JSON list of C-alpha atoms in Angstrom, two decimals:
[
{"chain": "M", "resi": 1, "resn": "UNK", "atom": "CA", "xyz": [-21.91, -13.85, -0.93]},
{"chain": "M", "resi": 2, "resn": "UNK", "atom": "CA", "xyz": [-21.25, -16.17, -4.02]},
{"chain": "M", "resi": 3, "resn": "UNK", "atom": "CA", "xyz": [-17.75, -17.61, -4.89]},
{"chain": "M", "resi": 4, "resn": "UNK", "atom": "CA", "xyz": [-18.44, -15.51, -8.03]},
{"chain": "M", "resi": 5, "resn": "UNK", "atom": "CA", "xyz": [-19.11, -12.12, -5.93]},
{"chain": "M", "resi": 6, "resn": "UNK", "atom": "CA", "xyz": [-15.91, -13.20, -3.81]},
{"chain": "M", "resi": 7, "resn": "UNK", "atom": "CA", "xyz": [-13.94, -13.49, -7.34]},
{"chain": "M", "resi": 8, "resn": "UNK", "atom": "CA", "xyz": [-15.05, -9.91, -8.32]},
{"chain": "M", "resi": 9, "resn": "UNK", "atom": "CA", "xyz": [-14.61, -8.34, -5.32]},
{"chain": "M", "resi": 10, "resn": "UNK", "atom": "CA", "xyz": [-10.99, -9.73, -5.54]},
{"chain": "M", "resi": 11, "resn": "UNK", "atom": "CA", "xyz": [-10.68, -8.19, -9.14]},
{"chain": "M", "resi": 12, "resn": "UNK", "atom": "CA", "xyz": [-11.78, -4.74, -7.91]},
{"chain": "M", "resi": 13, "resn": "UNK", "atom": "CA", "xyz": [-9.85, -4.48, -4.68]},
{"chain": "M", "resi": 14, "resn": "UNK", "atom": "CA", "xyz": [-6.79, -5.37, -6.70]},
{"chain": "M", "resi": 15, "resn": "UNK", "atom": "CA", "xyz": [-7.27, -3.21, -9.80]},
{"chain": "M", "resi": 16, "resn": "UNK", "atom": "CA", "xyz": [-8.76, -0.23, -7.38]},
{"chain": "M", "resi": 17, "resn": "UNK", "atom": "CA", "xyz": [-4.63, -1.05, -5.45]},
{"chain": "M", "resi": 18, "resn": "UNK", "atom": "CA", "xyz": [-3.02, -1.12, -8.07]},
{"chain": "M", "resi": 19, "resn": "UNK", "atom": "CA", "xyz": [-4.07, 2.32, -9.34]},
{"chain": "M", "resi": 20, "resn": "UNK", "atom": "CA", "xyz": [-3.32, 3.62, -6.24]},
{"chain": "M", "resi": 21, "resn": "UNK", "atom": "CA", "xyz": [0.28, 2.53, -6.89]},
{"chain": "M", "resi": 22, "resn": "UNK", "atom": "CA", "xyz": [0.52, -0.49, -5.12]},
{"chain": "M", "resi": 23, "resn": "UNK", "atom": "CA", "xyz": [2.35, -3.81, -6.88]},
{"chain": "M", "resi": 24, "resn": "UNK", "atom": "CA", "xyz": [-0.46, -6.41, -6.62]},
{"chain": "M", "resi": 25, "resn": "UNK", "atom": "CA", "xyz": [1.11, -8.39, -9.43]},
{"chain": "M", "resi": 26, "resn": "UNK", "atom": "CA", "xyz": [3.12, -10.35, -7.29]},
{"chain": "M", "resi": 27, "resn": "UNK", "atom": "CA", "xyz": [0.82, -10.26, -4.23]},
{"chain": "M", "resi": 28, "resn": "UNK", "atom": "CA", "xyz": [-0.19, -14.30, -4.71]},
{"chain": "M", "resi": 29, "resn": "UNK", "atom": "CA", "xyz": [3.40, -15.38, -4.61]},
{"chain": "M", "resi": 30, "resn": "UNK", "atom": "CA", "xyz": [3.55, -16.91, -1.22]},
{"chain": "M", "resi": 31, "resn": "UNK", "atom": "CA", "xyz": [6.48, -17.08, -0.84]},
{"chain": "M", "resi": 32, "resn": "UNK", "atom": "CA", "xyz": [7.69, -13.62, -1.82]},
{"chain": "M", "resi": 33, "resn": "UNK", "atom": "CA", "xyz": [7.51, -10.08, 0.23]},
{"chain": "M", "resi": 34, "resn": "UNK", "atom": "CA", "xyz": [5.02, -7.58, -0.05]},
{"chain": "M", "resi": 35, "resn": "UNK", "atom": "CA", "xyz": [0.84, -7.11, -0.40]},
{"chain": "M", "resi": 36, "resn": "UNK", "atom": "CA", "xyz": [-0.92, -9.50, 0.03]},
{"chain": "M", "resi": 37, "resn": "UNK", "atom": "CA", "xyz": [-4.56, -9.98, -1.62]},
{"chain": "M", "resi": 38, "resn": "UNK", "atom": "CA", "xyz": [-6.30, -13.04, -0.66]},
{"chain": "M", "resi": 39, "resn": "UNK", "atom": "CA", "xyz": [-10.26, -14.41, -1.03]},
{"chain": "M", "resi": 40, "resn": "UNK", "atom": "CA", "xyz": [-12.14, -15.21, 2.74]},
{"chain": "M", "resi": 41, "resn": "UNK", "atom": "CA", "xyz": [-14.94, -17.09, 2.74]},
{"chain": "M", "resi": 42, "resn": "UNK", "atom": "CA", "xyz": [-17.26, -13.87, 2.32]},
{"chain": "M", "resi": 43, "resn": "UNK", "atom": "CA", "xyz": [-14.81, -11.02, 1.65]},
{"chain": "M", "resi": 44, "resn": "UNK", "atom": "CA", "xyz": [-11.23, -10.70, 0.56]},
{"chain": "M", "resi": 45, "resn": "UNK", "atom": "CA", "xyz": [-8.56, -9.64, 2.80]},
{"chain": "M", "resi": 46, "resn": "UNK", "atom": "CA", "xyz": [-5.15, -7.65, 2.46]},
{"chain": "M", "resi": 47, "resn": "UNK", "atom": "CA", "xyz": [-1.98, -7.55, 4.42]},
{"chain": "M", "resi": 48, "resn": "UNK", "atom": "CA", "xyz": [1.60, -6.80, 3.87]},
{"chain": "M", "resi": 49, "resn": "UNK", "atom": "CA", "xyz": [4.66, -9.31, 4.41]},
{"chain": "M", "resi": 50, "resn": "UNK", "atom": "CA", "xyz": [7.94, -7.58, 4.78]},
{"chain": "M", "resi": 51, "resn": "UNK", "atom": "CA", "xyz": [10.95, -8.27, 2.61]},
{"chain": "M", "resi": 52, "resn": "UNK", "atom": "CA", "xyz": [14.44, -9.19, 3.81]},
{"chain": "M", "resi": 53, "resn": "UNK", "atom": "CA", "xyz": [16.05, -5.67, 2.98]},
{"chain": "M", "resi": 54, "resn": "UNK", "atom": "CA", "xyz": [14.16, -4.27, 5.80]},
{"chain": "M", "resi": 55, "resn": "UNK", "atom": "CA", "xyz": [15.53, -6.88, 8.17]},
{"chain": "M", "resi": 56, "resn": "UNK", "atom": "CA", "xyz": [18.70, -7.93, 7.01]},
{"chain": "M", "resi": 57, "resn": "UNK", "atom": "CA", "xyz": [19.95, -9.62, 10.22]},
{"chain": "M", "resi": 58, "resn": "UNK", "atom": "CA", "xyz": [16.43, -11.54, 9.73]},
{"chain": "M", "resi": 59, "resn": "UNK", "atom": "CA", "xyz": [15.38, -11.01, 13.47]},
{"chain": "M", "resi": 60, "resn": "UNK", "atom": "CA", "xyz": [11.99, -13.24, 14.32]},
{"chain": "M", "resi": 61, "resn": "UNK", "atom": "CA", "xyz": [10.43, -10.36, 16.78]},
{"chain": "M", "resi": 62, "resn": "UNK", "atom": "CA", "xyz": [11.04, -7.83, 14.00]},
{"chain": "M", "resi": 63, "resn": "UNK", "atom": "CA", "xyz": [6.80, -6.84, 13.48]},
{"chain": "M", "resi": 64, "resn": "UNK", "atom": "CA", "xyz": [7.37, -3.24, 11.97]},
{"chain": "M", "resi": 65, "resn": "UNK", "atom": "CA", "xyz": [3.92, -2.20, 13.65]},
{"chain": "M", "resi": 66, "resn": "UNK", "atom": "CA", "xyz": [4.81, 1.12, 12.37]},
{"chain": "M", "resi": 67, "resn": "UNK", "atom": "CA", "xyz": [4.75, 0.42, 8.96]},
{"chain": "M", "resi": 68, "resn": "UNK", "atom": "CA", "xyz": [1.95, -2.04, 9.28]},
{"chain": "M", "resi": 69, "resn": "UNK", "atom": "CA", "xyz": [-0.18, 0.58, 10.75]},
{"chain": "M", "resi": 70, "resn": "UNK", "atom": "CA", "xyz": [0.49, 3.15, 8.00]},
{"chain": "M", "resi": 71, "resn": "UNK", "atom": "CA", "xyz": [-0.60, 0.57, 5.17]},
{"chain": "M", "resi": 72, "resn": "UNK", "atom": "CA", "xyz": [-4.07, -0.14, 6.79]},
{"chain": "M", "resi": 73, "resn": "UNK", "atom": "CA", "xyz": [-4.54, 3.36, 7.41]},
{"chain": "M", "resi": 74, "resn": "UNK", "atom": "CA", "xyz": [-3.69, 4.31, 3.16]},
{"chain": "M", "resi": 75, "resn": "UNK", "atom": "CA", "xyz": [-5.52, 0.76, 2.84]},
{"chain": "M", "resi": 76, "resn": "UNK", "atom": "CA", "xyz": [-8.59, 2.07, 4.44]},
{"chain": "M", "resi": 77, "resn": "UNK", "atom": "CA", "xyz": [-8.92, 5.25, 2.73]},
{"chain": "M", "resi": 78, "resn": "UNK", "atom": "CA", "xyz": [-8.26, 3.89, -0.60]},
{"chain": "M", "resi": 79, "resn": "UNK", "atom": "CA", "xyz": [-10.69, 1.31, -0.21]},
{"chain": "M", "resi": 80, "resn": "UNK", "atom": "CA", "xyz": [-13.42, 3.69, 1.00]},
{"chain": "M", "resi": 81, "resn": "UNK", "atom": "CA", "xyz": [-13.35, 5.67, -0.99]},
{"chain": "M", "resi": 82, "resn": "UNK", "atom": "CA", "xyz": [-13.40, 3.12, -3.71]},
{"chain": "M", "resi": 83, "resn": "UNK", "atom": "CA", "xyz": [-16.95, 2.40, -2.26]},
{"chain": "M", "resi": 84, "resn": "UNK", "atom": "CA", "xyz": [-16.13, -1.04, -0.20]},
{"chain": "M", "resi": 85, "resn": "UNK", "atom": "CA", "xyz": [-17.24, -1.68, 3.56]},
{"chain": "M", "resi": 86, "resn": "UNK", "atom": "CA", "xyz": [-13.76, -1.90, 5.37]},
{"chain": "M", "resi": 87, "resn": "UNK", "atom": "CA", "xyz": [-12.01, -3.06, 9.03]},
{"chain": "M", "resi": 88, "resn": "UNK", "atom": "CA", "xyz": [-9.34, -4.50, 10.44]},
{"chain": "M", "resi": 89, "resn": "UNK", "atom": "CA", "xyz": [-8.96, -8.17, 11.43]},
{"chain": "M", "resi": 90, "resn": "UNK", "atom": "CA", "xyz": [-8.39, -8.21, 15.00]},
{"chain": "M", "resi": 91, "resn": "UNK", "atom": "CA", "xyz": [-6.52, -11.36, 14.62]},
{"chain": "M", "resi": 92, "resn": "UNK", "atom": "CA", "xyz": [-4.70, -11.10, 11.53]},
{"chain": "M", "resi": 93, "resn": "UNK", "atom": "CA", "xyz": [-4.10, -7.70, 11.40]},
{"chain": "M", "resi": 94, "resn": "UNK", "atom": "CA", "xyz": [-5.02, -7.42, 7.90]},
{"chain": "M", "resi": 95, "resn": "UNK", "atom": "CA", "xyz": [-7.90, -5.55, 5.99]},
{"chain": "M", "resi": 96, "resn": "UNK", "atom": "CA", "xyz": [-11.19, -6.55, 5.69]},
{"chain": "M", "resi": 97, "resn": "UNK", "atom": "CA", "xyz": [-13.12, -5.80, 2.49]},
{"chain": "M", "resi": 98, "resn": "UNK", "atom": "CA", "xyz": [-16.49, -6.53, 1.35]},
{"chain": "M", "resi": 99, "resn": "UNK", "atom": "CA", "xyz": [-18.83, -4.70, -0.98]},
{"chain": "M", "resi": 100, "resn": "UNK", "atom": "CA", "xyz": [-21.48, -2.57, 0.70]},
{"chain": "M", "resi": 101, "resn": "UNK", "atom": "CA", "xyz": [-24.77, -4.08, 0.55]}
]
């Protein structure tokens, strides 16, 4: 895949989020809570970074699987359905995208 596919792609998976309601604005502020939408190599990947209000004593085992898990599930769907090849990173945890060939 080009760097210019890899640039669209990103464009679509974050329009496509953020008319499913997500806030993708701030999702390249690194150091701020919240989606995440990054380029890969070959695909563009999304995760979710928790802000301090959920964790207000700031706890460093706090993972909030639950939550995690119910984002990649919504994340999957939407992005199915949107007509993009899906998974989850086994390492990261995040989602996978890339446009089906």
């Amino acid at each position: 895949m080009t760097a210019d596919a890899v640039e669209k792609l990103l464009a679509d998976v974050c329009g496509t989020l953020a008319r499913a309601g997500f806030d993708v604005a701030s999702a390249g502020d690194e150091g701020s809570p919240g989606l995440r939408v990054r380029r890969d190599t070959d695909s563009v990947l999304v995760g979710w970074v928790p802000g301090s209000e959920l964790d207000p004593a700031g706890r460093e085992d706090a993972v909030f699987e639950g939550i995690r898990a119910a984002l990649r599930s919504a994340l999957l769907a939407i992005l199915t359905q949107a007509g993009h090849a899906v998974q989850v990173d086994r390492e990261s945890g995040e989602v996978r995208v890339r446009l089906l060939a």
